Structure formats: structure tokens, C-alpha cells
XYZ file of C-alpha atoms in Angstrom:
694
model
C 0.000 0.000 0.000
C 1.339 3.401 -1.000
C 0.394 6.841 0.308
C 1.544 10.037 -1.379
C 1.076 13.720 -0.618
C 2.253 16.959 -2.198
C 2.297 20.617 -1.275
C 3.062 23.460 -3.678
C 3.787 27.161 -3.298
C 3.642 28.203 -6.947
C 7.397 27.923 -7.481
C 8.335 24.603 -5.931
C 6.747 21.270 -5.083
C 7.398 18.979 -2.145
C 6.202 15.393 -2.607
C 6.175 12.759 0.125
C 5.479 9.079 -0.150
C 5.267 6.053 2.125
C 4.903 2.318 1.650
C 3.077 -0.070 3.968
C 2.248 2.854 6.281
C 5.870 3.371 7.276
C 7.316 6.830 7.811
C 7.051 8.994 4.711
C 10.101 10.187 2.829
C 10.607 13.220 0.599
C 10.618 11.750 -2.887
C 10.745 15.103 -4.726
C 11.679 18.666 -3.818
C 12.259 21.213 -6.530
C 10.551 23.255 -9.273
C 6.795 22.857 -9.536
C 5.551 19.604 -11.002
C 2.504 19.472 -13.293
C -0.760 19.272 -11.383
C -1.491 16.111 -13.358
C 1.615 14.344 -12.057
C 0.853 10.745 -11.000
C 2.353 10.647 -7.508
C 2.201 6.858 -7.279
C 4.176 6.581 -10.506
C 6.612 9.188 -9.192
C 7.057 7.097 -6.035
C 7.755 3.997 -8.123
C 10.263 5.930 -10.233
C 11.994 7.075 -7.058
C 12.854 3.557 -5.870
C 16.549 2.713 -6.186
C 18.005 -0.612 -7.244
C 19.934 -2.984 -4.961
C 23.010 -5.021 -5.813
C 25.754 -7.044 -4.202
C 26.931 -6.009 -0.779
C 23.614 -4.283 0.028
C 20.597 -5.199 2.075
C 17.762 -6.813 0.139
C 15.841 -3.554 0.384
C 17.025 0.002 0.927
C 15.952 1.465 4.277
C 14.064 4.700 3.661
C 15.700 8.083 4.059
C 12.469 8.964 5.794
C 11.398 12.121 7.606
C 12.905 10.496 10.697
C 15.216 7.636 9.626
C 14.781 4.718 12.010
C 17.670 2.709 13.429
C 15.347 -0.293 13.684
C 15.098 -0.336 9.883
C 18.837 -1.137 9.613
C 19.369 2.439 8.476
C 23.113 2.802 7.769
C 23.403 6.494 8.685
C 22.445 8.945 11.402
C 18.942 8.136 12.710
C 16.471 10.981 13.012
C 15.581 10.164 16.618
C 17.623 8.904 19.562
C 15.328 8.318 22.512
C 15.569 6.550 25.852
C 12.956 5.364 28.318
C 12.643 6.993 31.718
C 15.027 4.372 33.142
C 17.653 5.258 30.542
C 17.270 2.175 28.335
C 17.439 2.658 24.553
C 14.191 2.674 22.588
C 13.982 1.750 18.898
C 10.701 3.095 17.523
C 8.850 1.529 14.614
C 6.361 4.216 13.578
C 3.263 3.488 11.490
C 0.833 5.864 9.826
C -1.913 7.180 12.090
C -3.452 10.347 10.650
C -3.072 13.059 8.026
C -4.279 16.657 8.131
C -4.049 18.620 4.902
C -5.035 22.124 3.795
C -4.328 24.226 0.723
C -0.754 24.973 1.798
C -0.263 22.780 4.851
C 0.331 19.122 5.626
C 0.672 17.332 8.964
C 1.486 13.621 9.188
C 1.118 11.634 12.417
C 2.741 8.282 13.074
C 2.400 6.039 16.086
C 4.352 3.272 17.831
C 1.757 1.782 20.162
C 4.165 -0.654 21.782
C 6.482 2.134 22.965
C 3.737 4.716 23.494
C 5.335 7.245 21.093
C 3.756 9.551 18.504
C 5.775 11.309 15.804
C 4.345 14.353 14.029
C 5.816 16.095 10.983
C 4.338 19.445 9.914
C 4.832 21.278 6.605
C 3.592 24.746 5.688
C 4.093 26.339 2.279
C 4.135 30.087 1.744
C 3.057 31.044 -1.795
C 4.166 34.664 -1.325
C 7.763 34.028 -0.272
C 8.350 30.458 -1.509
C 9.691 29.233 1.811
C 8.462 25.985 3.374
C 8.334 25.810 7.192
C 8.898 22.327 8.637
C 8.906 21.000 12.185
C 8.816 17.672 14.042
C 7.225 16.791 17.378
C 7.599 13.693 19.566
C 4.860 12.855 22.079
C 5.301 10.151 24.701
C 2.739 8.424 26.906
C 5.334 8.350 29.708
C 8.338 10.650 30.190
C 11.326 9.829 27.995
C 14.781 11.255 27.380
C 15.533 12.588 23.893
C 19.192 12.802 22.925
C 18.461 13.789 19.306
C 15.367 14.784 17.366
C 15.815 16.020 13.815
C 13.417 18.317 12.065
C 11.912 16.533 9.040
C 14.854 15.037 7.178
C 15.515 16.060 3.589
C 17.362 14.441 0.715
C 20.214 16.340 -0.908
C 20.565 16.542 -4.704
C 22.896 14.088 -6.386
C 24.024 16.667 -8.962
C 25.834 18.657 -6.295
C 29.571 18.531 -5.794
C 29.742 20.631 -2.646
C 27.705 22.339 0.027
C 28.091 25.772 1.607
C 27.853 26.093 5.367
C 28.911 29.018 7.545
C 31.612 29.556 10.138
C 32.966 32.703 11.742
C 34.338 34.390 14.807
C 33.888 37.598 16.726
C 34.253 40.430 14.182
C 34.326 37.885 11.370
C 30.859 36.382 11.030
C 29.091 34.611 8.119
C 32.119 33.028 6.452
C 30.987 30.583 3.742
C 32.708 27.188 3.783
C 32.616 25.209 0.541
C 32.670 21.570 1.648
C 32.856 18.760 -0.936
C 30.323 15.972 -0.735
C 32.099 12.764 0.166
C 31.261 9.430 1.747
C 30.259 9.803 5.372
C 28.869 12.594 7.509
C 29.779 16.262 7.606
C 28.686 17.552 11.026
C 28.437 21.111 12.322
C 27.367 21.696 15.893
C 27.095 24.767 18.109
C 27.267 23.796 21.776
C 27.799 27.224 23.334
C 24.151 27.823 24.224
C 23.447 30.517 21.645
C 23.345 30.600 17.867
C 27.013 31.609 17.766
C 29.419 33.465 15.516
C 31.064 30.123 14.801
C 28.237 27.969 13.423
C 25.394 29.860 11.782
C 22.512 27.337 11.408
C 22.218 27.479 7.641
C 23.204 25.434 4.616
C 23.187 26.056 0.866
C 23.431 23.152 -1.564
C 24.192 24.409 -5.099
C 23.866 22.009 -7.984
C 26.741 21.704 -10.424
C 27.404 24.988 -12.225
C 25.220 27.141 -9.976
C 26.361 30.704 -9.222
C 24.804 33.624 -7.416
C 22.699 34.453 -10.452
C 21.946 31.181 -12.245
C 21.514 27.443 -11.770
C 19.693 25.206 -9.289
C 20.224 25.595 -5.570
C 18.666 24.479 -2.290
C 18.849 26.238 1.071
C 18.001 25.333 4.680
C 17.911 27.398 7.881
C 17.149 26.190 11.419
C 15.404 28.980 13.330
C 16.648 28.357 16.862
C 18.788 30.461 19.206
C 20.144 27.833 21.581
C 22.693 25.950 19.500
C 22.061 23.465 16.706
C 23.408 20.336 15.079
C 23.592 19.799 11.320
C 24.383 16.493 9.654
C 24.913 16.317 5.896
C 25.590 12.690 5.135
C 26.313 10.609 2.065
C 25.274 7.034 2.778
C 27.233 3.998 1.562
C 24.696 3.529 -1.256
C 25.217 7.134 -2.436
C 21.974 8.647 -1.179
C 22.304 11.865 0.789
C 20.410 13.170 3.787
C 20.382 16.515 5.608
C 19.346 16.742 9.258
C 18.974 19.803 11.493
C 17.945 19.913 15.134
C 18.822 21.311 18.532
C 22.384 20.653 19.635
C 22.551 17.067 20.843
C 21.985 16.250 24.498
C 20.550 19.643 25.473
C 17.187 18.253 26.551
C 18.415 17.388 30.027
C 15.179 16.160 31.591
C 12.676 13.431 30.763
C 9.440 14.787 29.336
C 6.341 13.806 27.383
C 6.737 16.329 24.579
C 9.700 17.422 22.478
C 9.549 19.743 19.492
C 12.137 20.951 17.036
C 12.428 24.560 15.998
C 11.159 25.537 12.569
C 13.254 24.427 9.622
C 12.950 26.964 6.790
C 13.694 25.524 3.342
C 13.609 26.900 -0.179
C 14.875 25.995 -3.626
C 15.621 28.020 -6.731
C 16.473 27.739 -10.413
C 17.885 31.290 -10.303
C 21.070 30.478 -8.400
C 21.857 31.303 -4.802
C 20.084 34.653 -5.179
C 16.758 32.899 -5.700
C 17.061 31.257 -2.286
C 18.441 34.434 -0.691
C 15.518 36.552 -1.908
C 13.051 33.981 -0.585
C 14.667 34.162 2.863
C 14.919 37.967 2.835
C 11.244 38.326 1.967
C 10.072 35.611 4.348
C 11.928 37.082 7.307
C 10.845 40.635 6.601
C 7.260 39.970 5.514
C 6.237 36.879 7.495
C 8.386 36.637 10.642
C 9.172 40.184 11.786
C 6.575 41.924 13.925
C 7.332 45.638 13.823
C 5.631 47.865 16.415
C 4.996 50.507 13.748
C 5.572 48.960 10.312
C 4.471 52.157 8.586
C 7.409 54.112 10.019
C 10.668 54.289 8.047
C 13.689 52.697 9.678
C 15.445 55.482 11.632
C 19.122 56.355 11.298
C 20.777 55.146 14.510
C 23.374 56.761 16.663
C 25.040 54.452 19.218
C 27.434 56.009 21.712
C 29.513 52.916 22.621
C 32.636 53.602 20.562
C 32.515 57.282 21.528
C 32.461 56.999 25.326
C 32.547 53.337 26.424
C 31.914 53.443 30.219
C 32.758 57.142 30.656
C 29.253 58.592 30.901
C 28.776 62.324 31.391
C 25.393 63.904 30.718
C 26.745 67.138 29.230
C 29.189 65.260 26.992
C 26.374 62.995 25.792
C 24.188 65.994 25.045
C 26.981 67.543 22.967
C 27.468 64.271 21.094
C 23.719 64.021 20.499
C 23.665 67.556 19.111
C 26.306 66.678 16.548
C 24.724 63.331 15.661
C 21.383 65.012 15.029
C 23.043 67.592 12.763
C 24.452 64.741 10.691
C 21.037 63.114 10.323
C 20.684 60.650 13.219
C 17.104 59.918 14.283
C 17.554 57.510 17.196
C 20.081 57.815 20.041
C 21.052 54.551 21.782
C 22.692 54.777 25.201
C 24.998 51.778 25.475
C 26.647 49.960 28.406
C 27.628 51.890 31.541
C 24.452 53.715 32.676
C 23.489 51.426 35.613
C 24.727 50.185 38.988
C 28.364 51.141 39.560
C 29.352 50.155 36.050
C 32.736 51.795 35.375
C 34.152 48.785 33.526
C 33.051 45.270 32.613
C 33.813 43.747 36.026
C 30.745 44.920 37.916
C 27.025 45.632 38.149
C 25.491 43.407 35.479
C 22.091 42.498 36.868
C 21.732 45.721 38.885
C 19.403 47.419 36.431
C 19.080 50.691 38.334
C 20.275 54.032 36.938
C 23.691 55.046 38.347
C 23.000 58.223 40.337
C 26.696 59.157 40.275
C 26.549 59.602 36.487
C 22.867 60.535 36.261
C 21.981 62.379 39.493
C 18.573 63.319 38.064
C 18.052 59.991 36.364
C 17.961 59.544 32.601
C 15.135 62.016 32.118
C 17.222 65.167 31.400
C 19.267 63.354 28.732
C 16.202 61.744 27.166
C 14.316 65.039 27.079
C 17.294 66.698 25.406
C 17.445 63.957 22.778
C 13.708 64.171 22.143
C 14.124 67.915 21.757
C 16.558 67.219 18.925
C 13.916 65.167 17.136
C 15.499 61.800 17.994
C 13.961 58.843 19.785
C 15.824 57.106 22.609
C 17.092 53.556 23.057
C 19.011 51.835 25.835
C 21.344 48.852 26.330
C 20.640 45.824 28.529
C 22.351 42.477 28.955
C 19.584 40.713 30.877
C 20.875 37.128 30.803
C 24.202 37.975 32.461
C 25.374 38.879 35.960
C 28.636 40.035 37.555
C 29.745 38.598 40.874
C 30.471 42.196 41.821
C 26.792 43.163 41.932
C 24.059 43.586 44.486
C 21.842 40.961 42.886
C 24.549 38.283 42.852
C 25.331 38.882 46.500
C 21.634 38.477 47.276
C 20.999 35.484 44.997
C 24.117 33.513 44.044
C 21.847 30.507 43.500
C 20.350 32.195 40.439
C 23.496 31.501 38.405
C 23.662 28.755 35.767
C 26.496 26.299 36.325
C 29.000 25.607 39.073
C 31.042 28.024 41.168
C 34.320 26.909 39.591
C 33.253 27.495 35.978
C 35.457 29.616 33.704
C 34.256 33.209 33.616
C 33.625 35.068 30.394
C 34.119 38.838 30.212
C 34.097 38.811 34.023
C 30.517 37.582 34.072
C 28.295 34.615 34.821
C 24.951 33.594 33.339
C 21.542 33.875 34.961
C 19.475 30.683 34.990
C 16.726 31.833 32.642
C 14.680 28.695 33.281
C 14.131 29.991 36.822
C 10.846 31.909 36.952
C 12.090 34.034 39.854
C 15.006 35.225 37.703
C 12.677 36.140 34.856
C 10.323 37.968 37.235
C 13.229 39.956 38.674
C 14.489 40.922 35.228
C 11.030 41.811 33.965
C 10.363 44.049 36.963
C 13.675 45.917 36.718
C 13.657 46.347 32.943
C 10.023 47.460 33.188
C 10.918 50.063 35.788
C 13.433 51.640 33.395
C 11.073 51.524 30.409
C 8.161 52.934 32.392
C 10.140 55.840 33.872
C 10.850 57.545 30.536
C 9.848 57.510 26.893
C 12.118 54.723 25.602
C 11.298 53.026 22.307
C 14.282 50.739 21.731
C 16.339 48.110 23.552
C 19.738 46.872 22.478
C 19.660 43.376 24.034
C 23.189 41.984 24.366
C 24.618 38.526 25.213
C 28.378 38.726 25.679
C 29.469 35.284 26.799
C 28.774 31.675 25.976
C 26.868 29.427 28.367
C 28.746 27.060 30.716
C 26.817 24.231 29.038
C 23.969 24.088 26.497
C 20.450 23.679 27.869
C 17.310 24.239 25.808
C 15.489 25.571 28.874
C 17.820 28.572 28.885
C 16.711 29.561 25.393
C 13.046 28.943 26.128
C 13.367 31.090 29.263
C 14.925 33.951 27.293
C 12.189 33.695 24.668
C 9.585 33.818 27.448
C 11.086 36.976 28.989
C 11.278 38.775 25.643
C 7.711 37.735 24.808
C 6.502 39.051 28.173
C 8.281 42.375 27.743
C 6.951 42.793 24.231
C 3.454 42.103 25.497
C 3.828 44.774 28.160
C 5.649 47.297 25.922
C 4.424 46.638 22.367
C 5.839 49.930 21.038
C 9.423 49.080 22.046
C 11.712 47.622 19.383
C 14.450 45.168 20.361
C 17.821 44.585 18.726
C 19.446 41.169 19.074
C 23.131 41.635 19.808
C 25.492 38.951 21.087
C 29.007 40.381 20.962
C 27.820 41.456 17.544
C 26.469 38.606 15.411
C 26.424 35.770 17.949
C 22.631 35.379 18.091
C 21.143 35.809 14.634
C 18.480 33.355 13.496
C 14.814 33.367 12.565
C 13.865 32.179 16.071
C 15.196 35.268 17.845
C 13.892 37.435 15.003
C 10.328 36.354 15.746
C 10.805 38.440 18.890
C 13.180 41.210 17.793
C 13.308 43.727 14.967
C 16.999 44.261 14.249
C 20.327 42.465 14.545
C 23.758 43.890 15.170
C 25.511 41.966 12.415
C 29.044 42.270 13.776
C 31.017 44.221 16.352
C 33.422 45.091 13.539
C 32.898 48.610 12.211
C 35.752 48.079 9.764
C 34.073 48.884 6.449
C 36.169 46.420 4.440
C 35.311 43.600 6.817
C 31.651 44.577 6.917
C 31.499 44.747 3.123
C 32.195 41.004 3.050
C 30.112 40.134 6.138
C 27.075 41.971 4.788
C 27.510 40.394 1.368
C 27.408 36.853 2.771
C 24.743 37.533 5.412
C 22.442 38.670 2.572
C 21.985 34.978 1.800
C 19.553 35.094 4.729
C 19.000 38.679 5.933
C 17.261 41.704 4.354
C 18.238 45.347 4.778
C 15.382 46.028 7.194
C 16.920 44.034 10.066
C 20.642 44.377 9.389
C 22.278 47.112 11.438
C 25.380 48.739 9.914
C 27.153 51.725 11.452
C 29.794 54.221 10.387
C 32.619 53.650 12.825
C 35.479 55.869 14.013
C 38.233 57.075 11.699
C 40.584 54.605 13.399
C 38.649 51.362 13.600
C 38.591 50.090 17.199
C 38.574 46.410 16.188
C 41.070 46.337 13.296
C 43.158 49.481 13.804
C 42.645 50.297 10.135
C 42.073 53.860 8.915
C 39.501 54.021 6.133
C 38.091 56.947 4.213
C 34.714 58.280 5.354
C 33.344 57.717 1.848
C 33.799 53.975 2.089
C 32.624 53.832 5.693
C 29.475 55.816 4.944
C 28.452 53.954 1.783
C 29.007 50.526 3.345
C 26.726 51.527 6.236
C 24.180 52.797 3.689
C 23.934 49.289 2.238
C 21.883 48.194 5.275
C 20.015 49.777 8.218
C 22.270 52.790 8.574
C 23.724 54.264 11.737
C 26.784 55.967 13.289
C 28.956 54.637 16.120
C 31.788 57.025 16.834
C 32.318 60.401 18.432
C 30.890 62.596 15.636
C 32.891 65.538 16.966
C 36.062 63.910 15.563
C 34.897 64.492 11.978
C 36.590 67.071 9.831
C 34.428 69.470 7.857
C 34.863 67.375 4.720
C 34.078 64.131 6.554
C 30.981 65.643 8.122
C 29.766 66.853 4.726
C 30.256 63.414 3.172
C 28.488 61.634 6.021
C 25.571 64.067 6.024
C 25.172 63.718 2.249
C 25.234 59.903 2.282
C 22.810 59.861 5.204
C 20.488 62.186 3.322
C 20.690 59.881 0.290
C 19.845 56.863 2.468
C 16.827 58.604 3.961
C 15.563 59.553 0.503
C 15.851 55.932 -0.681
C 15.124 53.839 2.412
C 11.406 53.424 1.733
C 12.015 51.334 -1.396
C 15.346 49.850 -0.285
C 13.730 48.436 2.846
C 11.543 46.283 0.577
C 14.186 45.636 -2.087
C 15.773 42.300 -2.919
C 19.517 42.146 -2.234
C 21.135 40.317 -5.150
C 24.764 39.259 -4.927
C 26.551 39.922 -8.208
C 29.143 37.751 -9.920
C 32.257 39.888 -10.209
C 34.886 39.004 -12.797
C 37.379 40.729 -10.485
C 37.738 38.829 -7.178
C 38.841 42.072 -5.505
C 35.353 43.529 -6.062
C 32.452 42.625 -3.762
C 29.274 43.809 -5.448
C 25.553 43.669 -4.904
C 22.448 45.000 -6.604
C 19.437 46.100 -4.570
C 16.402 45.796 -6.814
C 13.014 47.345 -6.018
C 10.170 44.871 -5.600
C 8.432 46.237 -8.704
C 11.672 46.243 -10.731
C 11.420 49.983 -11.361
C 14.790 50.947 -9.908
C 17.994 49.586 -8.445
C 21.225 50.596 -6.788
C 24.551 48.820 -7.237
C 27.286 48.914 -4.605
C 30.665 47.767 -5.940
C 33.277 47.771 -3.197
C 36.940 47.151 -3.942
C 38.335 45.197 -1.009
C 41.842 44.581 -2.394
C 44.183 45.402 -5.259
C 42.983 44.010 -8.591
C 45.193 41.560 -10.435
C 44.549 43.252 -13.799
C 45.014 46.911 -14.772
C 41.628 47.945 -16.147
C 38.359 47.189 -14.304
C 36.364 44.323 -15.721
C 32.698 44.943 -16.558
C 30.246 44.112 -13.779
C 27.191 42.180 -14.938
C 23.834 43.042 -13.372
C 20.967 40.624 -12.883
C 17.168 40.191 -12.777
C 16.462 43.155 -15.063
C 13.918 43.351 -17.870
C 15.983 42.497 -20.940
C 13.723 44.500 -23.284
C 13.534 47.594 -21.090
C 15.864 50.583 -21.072
C 17.446 51.835 -17.865
C 18.937 55.188 -16.970
C 22.105 54.433 -14.998
C 24.195 57.018 -13.167
C 27.334 56.870 -11.042
C 26.196 58.942 -8.082
C 29.603 59.287 -6.409
C 31.562 60.154 -9.547
C 33.271 62.961 -7.619
C 35.240 60.235 -5.796
C 37.172 59.485 -8.995
C 40.948 59.878 -8.600
C 43.636 61.265 -10.882
C 44.942 57.849 -11.883
C 41.572 57.221 -13.531
C 42.766 59.028 -16.667
C 40.609 57.650 -19.454
C 37.169 58.436 -20.795
C 34.612 56.357 -18.940
C 31.107 57.434 -19.845
C 29.754 57.050 -16.306
C 32.213 59.695 -15.082
C 30.556 62.246 -17.377
C 26.880 61.616 -16.756
C 23.985 59.204 -16.966
C 23.607 56.543 -19.655
C 20.544 54.833 -21.111
C 21.161 51.140 -21.674
C 19.059 48.038 -22.215
C 18.539 45.462 -19.523
C 19.938 42.898 -21.935
C 23.216 44.842 -22.270
C 23.527 45.402 -18.513
C 23.022 41.700 -17.817
C 25.074 40.274 -20.661
C 27.985 42.737 -20.824
C 27.641 44.838 -17.711
C 28.717 48.171 -16.287
C 32.115 49.581 -17.148
C 33.231 51.376 -13.993
C 36.165 53.782 -13.577
C 39.506 52.645 -12.207
C 39.768 52.991 -8.438
C 42.096 52.425 -5.502
C 41.556 49.537 -3.086
C 39.287 50.309 -0.103
C 36.894 52.367 -2.200
C 33.370 51.867 -3.475
C 31.298 52.858 -6.497
C 27.548 53.452 -6.184
C 25.358 53.317 -9.296
C 21.654 54.128 -9.431
C 19.382 52.707 -12.106
C 15.877 53.768 -13.143
C 13.639 51.813 -15.509
C 12.399 54.079 -18.322
């Protein structure tokens, strides 16, 4: 007996099939199939031959591969009874629930008292499928591993792309060849992590940013994940994502994975990237005031660090407002006796030494400048040198002899008393003044991973958002250490990296665009001397790189020369004039013939306009610039293209390049097939080209 199901989103189809009521397997995932497709015939066509040295039948690469089926790879579930003994489920079909864009399959093992549920939801607007798995038990069990619904990987793929990184160096793509055996990535630090972003791209042979078939997967969970991409001995491939292993520390009756977001494309990596950008922005984010444009930020951290003085901050705010800032964020150092990073975390009371009249005079001054006000918290952390730790040392996660991180310990967020304390003290600050923004930081890893810690943090954020629905929250974890679709269900912005080095951010932003849209991606103009790299970069590069995303400043603006201030004010003005369409634009990574050039094209949703940012991150190997091909334009249309920062051309650019003289009118076909001929430039510079469809 065969059972088959399919769900479609208008661009891709997902087909599942099962035999003899065993767990279903994904038998097709890719471009839309004809509505007349015979699913039973497709299932038959899917079956693989057997030969010498194999079992008499191939165990299914099912939604949850079962060890009891002699499955030769990683099983989808590792579960133990309450007494610790190993259980080997044998699930059989129980029930199906299907709607226009949704499918839920339930399977049951009556002997062991276990129910497995796999849920699928298609989104016809964004072309992202949302998948999840749930295990229900009649009696408490221990779960060491539960994968979200398991997917096959394409055979016509030579490598996969996963993501590593470090502090100030996030979102580094790793190109890993497919080979026999398992490629495993796991984050066990208790947060998403700079080191192991929970995402995977699987390009088929010949795929690039702009063309070819590709598949992409993201696990939307903030507490650490495990990914297994495995080629079985028979050549089949499976991809599993779930919580980091062994982080469900207690027996329970219910376990659920986070949402697995999947998409596929025949338009290269960009097709998957655009699906993720749109899905995050349009379906996951919950903005307090979605009609408001994203404000230009000013963050004071790299201007003052812990040295808070109200009059100095007012003077800084005056200058920031003159340059175009619209939100002022007061960073670390305003509370307790916080003069450095050794004390006062957890004591969320305004420091009356620095603010003898509270925050109100500063906030009123900032509001008088036309800016809104935001404030920094690090709620999940505590210093031993704090009033709250002295009162409640038992609120700390882990043992007394654990290694400290940044002189701090971690609150046990599973403890309701801890969450109540934090809610009350954060609420007191928010209620005392008109504050519309929180920068929520997380500056050390956990002593050990525990899913309850993440669930507790989610619960606190959800409670605060319920009480203060007009307050936006930024997810920051030493920069980009907690970025995923799970935290972004609860927050509205991420601090992509602590690096304000424009060359480094050019690359980080480029690769993060595989998942993140402009609307959530904070990018700031840093100091003339970068505090994390020591590099000195021209204000023109620093400003335009920040203008690629949600723009802000993070330096002492009083350090700017007259020329620097003029440049920054002009770029900020340009960003404000364009942010309404850029916030909804698709970020398309361009294929550059020159590896020194990192380029992207932001294309309006209606295709009516675009902007190209072409940053030169190193010295080119050839003399003359190579043309830069654009993408996703209307081949038959004409476009007016203009180099908007042509005044940045240097004397060594001695030839006639039309874009240095004025605008050009060119066909979409020409721009995509030949490309833009840009002027020669030094390393560490950027060209910005606007395009308008005529």
C-alpha cells in the first residue's frame, strides 16, 4: 500500500510518499511539477536498485530515519525510556491533516507509546516551506536527538556551503565537498554563535549567485544546533537539522524541534536568498509601527565606552542630530556602579553618580533634537560584583568553579524568579521615561547548552513585548552571535558584527544577505581609526558601506573634519531619501569578474529601480576594471544608470569612462550580458550606481 502527498507554493513542489504505512520520505523537492503528475508513478520511479553487498531492500531516508530499519546512517531520533534504556521506535501511519498549503502527518508506535508528528507549511508569497517535528510520549522519555523533518540532498551537487565565523568575522561561507560519510556542524555554546550559523546552501553543479539550481536550509533556533549532511554507503544523501545534541536534560512527554525553513531556486543562490529575505521581513518580523521608516541610529559605545557624562552625551547628540541621526542609543555603563566590565550586570538601576537626576534630562534633550531614545541591557548575564549576585548567588547557571567570560556569569533563565526579577527591573526603566528601543546583548557563551535557557529567554522577551508593544528590540550577542529566525520572531533588528571596519563589513554583509534583508541588518559608520582592526579608512567607504543596510553611526561625531561631516551628512540624506524602497528591495549578490570587487544590486520589488554597490576590497590583479554584470532586469527595457559618487574618482583614472561624465541609457539585456564599465579605483573604495527603468 502506498500513500503520497504533495504541497506546492507556486514555485516549488514537495512530494512525500510512504509504503506499507511506514514513515514517509521526501521523494521530490524542486521546481513545480505538473498538477497532473501521478504521484504513485513518481514514487515507483523514485525507488533505487539494490546489488551485491547491500541489504535486500534500501531502508528509507524517511522524515525520521529509524535505526530499527537497519538504516546505515544517522537516525532521526535517539530516545531513551525513563530508566535510561534505549528505545527503537517503529512508527506506522496514524493520521493526516491537509489544507491548501499545509500538511501534517502523524505516526504512532503503540508498543512504545510514542507519537511522531511532521508538519509542513508552504508560503506562496515568499516560496519558503516551514517544517517541524514533534515527539509525544505516553510516559516521560529522554531525547538525545530529534531532527526536524529530514531532507534528501541533490545528487548533482559537488559541494555544500555552510557558515563559520568568529567575533568580528561572522558569516564566512565554507565550501565543503560531498564525500562518503557525515559532515557535522554543531554549536554547543548555548546561543546561535558566531562560529556555526545554522544554515546550509546546496548548489547544484554549475550554480552561481545568479543562475543554476540551488537548495537552502535554515534552522530557526537560538540555543545551538546540530547539522548532519551525510552521504550514505549507497550514495543517497540526507540533511538533518535539530537542537544541539543532548541539550534536553530532563525526561518529558513532549519534544519539538524549531522551525526548519527551506527553499529551492532555479535562479542560483540569489533565488534562495531573496526567498529568505522576503520571508523574514514579511512573514516573521513583527514591527511595532511597520508604517514608520527605519530610523538612522546613533550608538554612543565607541565614543564613550563606560565614561558617561550627561553634558558630553548631550553635545554628542547635538552633533549626531546635525548629521542626520534619528535615534540615540545609550549603550553599556548607565546602571549600577558600572565603570568597567567587572561589575554591576544584573543591577538594572540608573547610576546616580553619572545621572543624578536619572535619565530624564538626557532623554528630554534627545527628544528635543527630534530623535527617539534607546538603551542597552544584557539581561541574561550577571557580575559577581553586583548587588543581585550577593543576594541570589543561587540564580546563576552552572557551578562556582566554571570559567568566567568577560568577568561575568549567566543567569538561569529557566528559573521563573530570575525572569520575574528581570522583567520588573527592565520594566521600571522603560516605564520611567519615553524609551522606544532596547539593544539586548549577550556577551558570553553558556557554561553548558540547555534548551530551557533559550526557552526562558524567549519567554522573557515575549513578556516584555506584550507589556511594551511599542518598544523595538535589537538582538546583539558580541555582535552577530545570536542571529536566526527564532530570535527574530521576537526582535526587529540584529547587530551583524562588532566590527565597524568597512572592508570587513562589506564582506560580512555580502554573505549575510543569503539570509537577511536590509530592514533588520544594522550597519554603522565607525570611528576614523577602527577600534577592532586598527585600520584607517576613508569616510566615503565607511558611509556607503553603512548605507547598504540599516544605517547608523557609532563614533564620536565631533572627531569628523568638515569634509568628513559633509560626506556623512550627504550619504545619510541619500539613504533617507531611498530607504522606503530599499527596505523592501531584494539584495542580489553579483558575480564579479574581479575577485577584488564585492558587489551587490538592490532591486526594487516592482523592478522599477535599483542601486549597485561595488566595493573594492583589495588590489585588482589586472590593470583595467572588468565589466560588472547586473541581474534580474527586464531584458527588453531601457534603464537610466548614473554613477552617483563620480566625484570620488581619482587622478589615476585618466581615461574616458562614460559614467564619469553623466547618466547613460542602456538596455537590460546589455547590462546583464555585458555589464557596467566602472572607472579605475584604488583599493578600499566603493562605487555606487543608481538605475531607473524608463
